[in-house]
Amino acid sequence: MGWYAEKYQADVRDKFKKCVFDGHPFDTEIQVIHPDGTPHWVRLVGEAVWNDQGEIEAAQGAVQDIDKHKAVQREIESSREEWQLLAESVPMIVWTTNSLGRMSYVNQFAAGYMGSNARQLIQEGWWQYVHPDDKPNAKAIWKNALMTVQPFLAEFRVLRHDGTWRWHLARAVRVDASQGAQWYGTAMDIQDFKEAQETGSQLASRLVETMESVADAIFVLDHDWIFTYMNRQCETVLERKREELLSRCIWDEFPQARDSKFQLEYERCVKEHATVRFDAEYALLKKHFEVSAYPHQGGVIVYFRDVTTQKRLAEQLQQAQRIDALGKLTGGVAHDFNNLLTVILGNAEILAEQFAPSTQEQALTQMISAAAQRGAEMTQRLLTFASKQSLEPQVLELNTLVKDMSPLLRRSLGQQIWVETIYCDGLWPTLVDPGQLEMALLNLAINARDAMPNGGRLLIETSNTVLDEDYAAQHMDLQAGPYVMLAVSDTGQGISKENLARVFEPFFTTKEQGKGTGLGLPTVYGFVKQSRGHVAIYSEINQGTTVKIYLPRCLENDRYTPASAMHEVHHDGQGRLVLLVEDDAQVRQISRRQLETLGYAVIEAENSQQALHQLVCEPDIALLFTDVVMPGGMSGSELAHQARTLRPDLPVLFASGYTGHAMVHHGGLGAGALLLPKPYLRSQLADKLVQAFKSAATSDLDSSLP
């Protein structure tokens, strides 16, 4: 038996004897000596052979080479020892279970962390150390992993030895081996990470809250010009919802900005990695923006604000300063010129006395005198524009003045112009110079006549009105309060927007050479301003022009009851949805605020095409509130007609800078249409809305539409 290692000889001999003499089978593993002298593992098995008498007559067995198997076992054992050494060295919980989920190993870190020992944890398991609130979910995930053989991944709190609960991230995977399947798992303390994450989340939330509350509009673009963030103010300024823009390209959503100053500056910001600041107008929204763009790793951050109102007020201030400067200049010139004219007229009068009536010299002196008189009239107009003429204000009934002037106006305008007057009952008195007001009315009537060379209609109206704080805030040197209004409307050629901004400048005229001095409207402007009033002008090409003069209400010896429009409005729109159609963004914003204050819900459209789309998409629209004159080829009255085709019972309320009678008589609206003249108070809007809802139930708007 020397062919196997000496240390196994006694054991093999003993097992062989028991097999031969006692009939015991044997199965043992031994090392044999390989021919090259190296030990080699084999498996030796044997059993007794019995005869018919029940006696052992021989023994038989076999030898199996298991050296490779033993080598694998040694590697596995070595790996297990190395894995266990590693498991004992890492600062986290390490554990193993069998395929049934029974724990077979847990490291000493786990025992120390939970204040127990490894043996107890293996026997009892460590689920008892999991927070009661987290245990049901964690166990459900574990059971699912056992059933599906998918990796186990869960977060839960574990009780530490000091009595504190700390969050852990547990992972486990199943490993199939010859000895059977085992689950190898870890649980890592992530409490500090959780707290840092919570702190970061709170900081992010505060940052978002801050960005949502600032007055500036903010949006963020990535390198592909995709919107990744927008704050609430951005939605308001751009008049678009976040849901419509996020994850969309800015140049696709705002194509009018492509290749504009906006794109050039944003690209420069990214390319040069530098802050850029600029201002530009976005024509589609009719807004002027002040923009600051900052580069960041992901693209560009844009802060901007709508400065349209500030820019308009600045332009009004510049206009007022320019007119004031012109007024001072023309006032000084007129004063000096009057002195010269005094000398000329005086000398002409002396010369006239020295010549016989029919002589050439007498005719020349009369021509000098007539020219000087015309010069005196012009200087008087210049003084009126400069607000330096001497006024003699009186408490005046405006209706009476217009009635007295009507015959003169009809004679001055000729038969081609149809003159109509509409008087307000209970008109408030005003304090004004009657002679200057007559001259202003005559100037307006003559301007209207010149704008209607082929004839037309002239409408003169009076009314009581109140200019509120919102309207006053948009105009320089205007006090909110009650005013008496005189409106003159024509059906003439209209004035372009470019010229409309200059009509009150002296010597500016759109008339042909020799047909106008350019002093008509400036003298009206100067007189009204000197009377503490206000002038507003509305005009559209081929639609006509309306000039409104607002003179302060005279409270002295007032015989009239204060206007109810000055009282606080109590009105409940009950959340009914109003479609607001207005092409002027500022007016649209103010109107929306008034409607919402009255309790209505509002959706907006800036032209008739958008409004028709909204009417199709929003069946809950309860009323159409639209401007009459709008760009885009479809007026408010045409929009209303199409809207009533879609919704026959839809109430409609019109708004216009022209007076209501002007819109009716100039072909804009039918006589039955409800119209709210601009500017208007919230109380006036409320009354018209109530009237619109009531009349919709009993009348057919089609009869009032063209």
C-alpha angles and dihedrals in degrees: 000000000000092000092086130057115287095234090066097048098091093046094048092045091051094048090047092052091050089051095048098040104027103025096240113153116226136208120179142152118230140166117246128197112254117219088252088059098254123124116253127192119237136167115235119199130173146161140188123262113222128202127217091272090058094253128134108246100165148351130236134190149147140232121222124194106233100161094115091046090051090050091053090049090052091051091048091049091047091049091048091052092048092047090049091049089051092045090053092050102051119090095235140075113279123185145160133204135182125248090277092056097253112145115244102170141017126174127241092249089065091050092050093043092054096037094244137095133262096246093053093046091051091050099042101025124228100259086103087069093056117100111262092232092053099039100082094053094043093049091048091053091048093051091049090051091052091050098043097033087229121142116277116237125167143144121221142143121263126200111242122210091257091061098256124127114229130184118248134187110219124197132176137170131193119240119194115212138163090263090054138275120312132188114221114198146171135195117202126197106242098167094115091048090049091051092047089048091050091048090049091047091051091049090048090048091050090048091051091046089051093049090047092052101045120104093232121088112238134190135165126217127194125219090277090055091250119151108245099166139015129176127220094260089054089059090052097047096043092039090226132113121243091235089062096051111032112103089014129111114255093221091053093049095042103030092165088067093056112112088004129119088275094061094041092052095044090051090049090051091055097039096048094032088227137128114259128197125189144139126230141161122245102207097197092063093033088230135131116219133202106208137194118183124191126192121232136171094269098043130283137335115212126201115185142157137201107249096169094116093045090048092049091048090047089051089048089050091049089047091049091047091047092049090045090052090047088048092054091046096046091042091055093044092047091050093052092040090053088056090053091046090050089057092045094048092045094051092044089054092050092048092049090057091056098056132067115254097250100044126110090240090058090052091051093051090050090052089051090049093048093049090049090051091053089049089051091053090051093049088050089055090049090051089049091053090048088051089236101116119112109258127201103198120195135180099265138191101219093199090059093050092051092047091050091049097046096089091049092049093050091051092046095049099047133223095295091069118072108211120203128178128199119190129203116232113231093018113185118242120248135202108236143131104265095205094052092045090052089051091049092050091048091050091052092048092051091048088052091050091052090051090056105053091161094046133262144157130306117197123193117191138176127200146154115251142166121221107210132210094265092056093041091052089062095054130061120243094004122137118209114237145082120333139175110233129212112188127189116192131182137184093226138128096290130221126270119242091246092056094039090070091058105040093105094053113105117254092011110127138161092203124106120273111287095014100090141025097206091235101101101087094031090059090049089050093049094047094048093047091049087051090055090249138123136239124208127182128196123186142161126187110263090000101082138242136273123197116193122197115198115198121186115259112251109232095183110109087356110185095182133089115250112262116267087221088077091061124093113270121233108191135146118204089187090224093291112165117248123192105217114201115188130140095205108083094205094050089045091053094050092045091050091052091050092048093048091048087055090055101260128132113230139206119182139220127179097204142017095262092057090045093055090050090052091049090055095045099040112055091175094069105127101183140014114224108184142167113240102221113048136155122247102070099279121090126210092257091053089048090052091050092053091042091055088049087059095036112021093185097048113127113228129201121186128206128194143163086227118080120262094247091048091056092048097045096040093057099258100114140009121252094257097056120115110234131181112202118222130273099042139168124240089247091055090049090050092051092049092049091053089048091049094052092047096047093047090066095053107028140054114233092203090079090061097048125085 
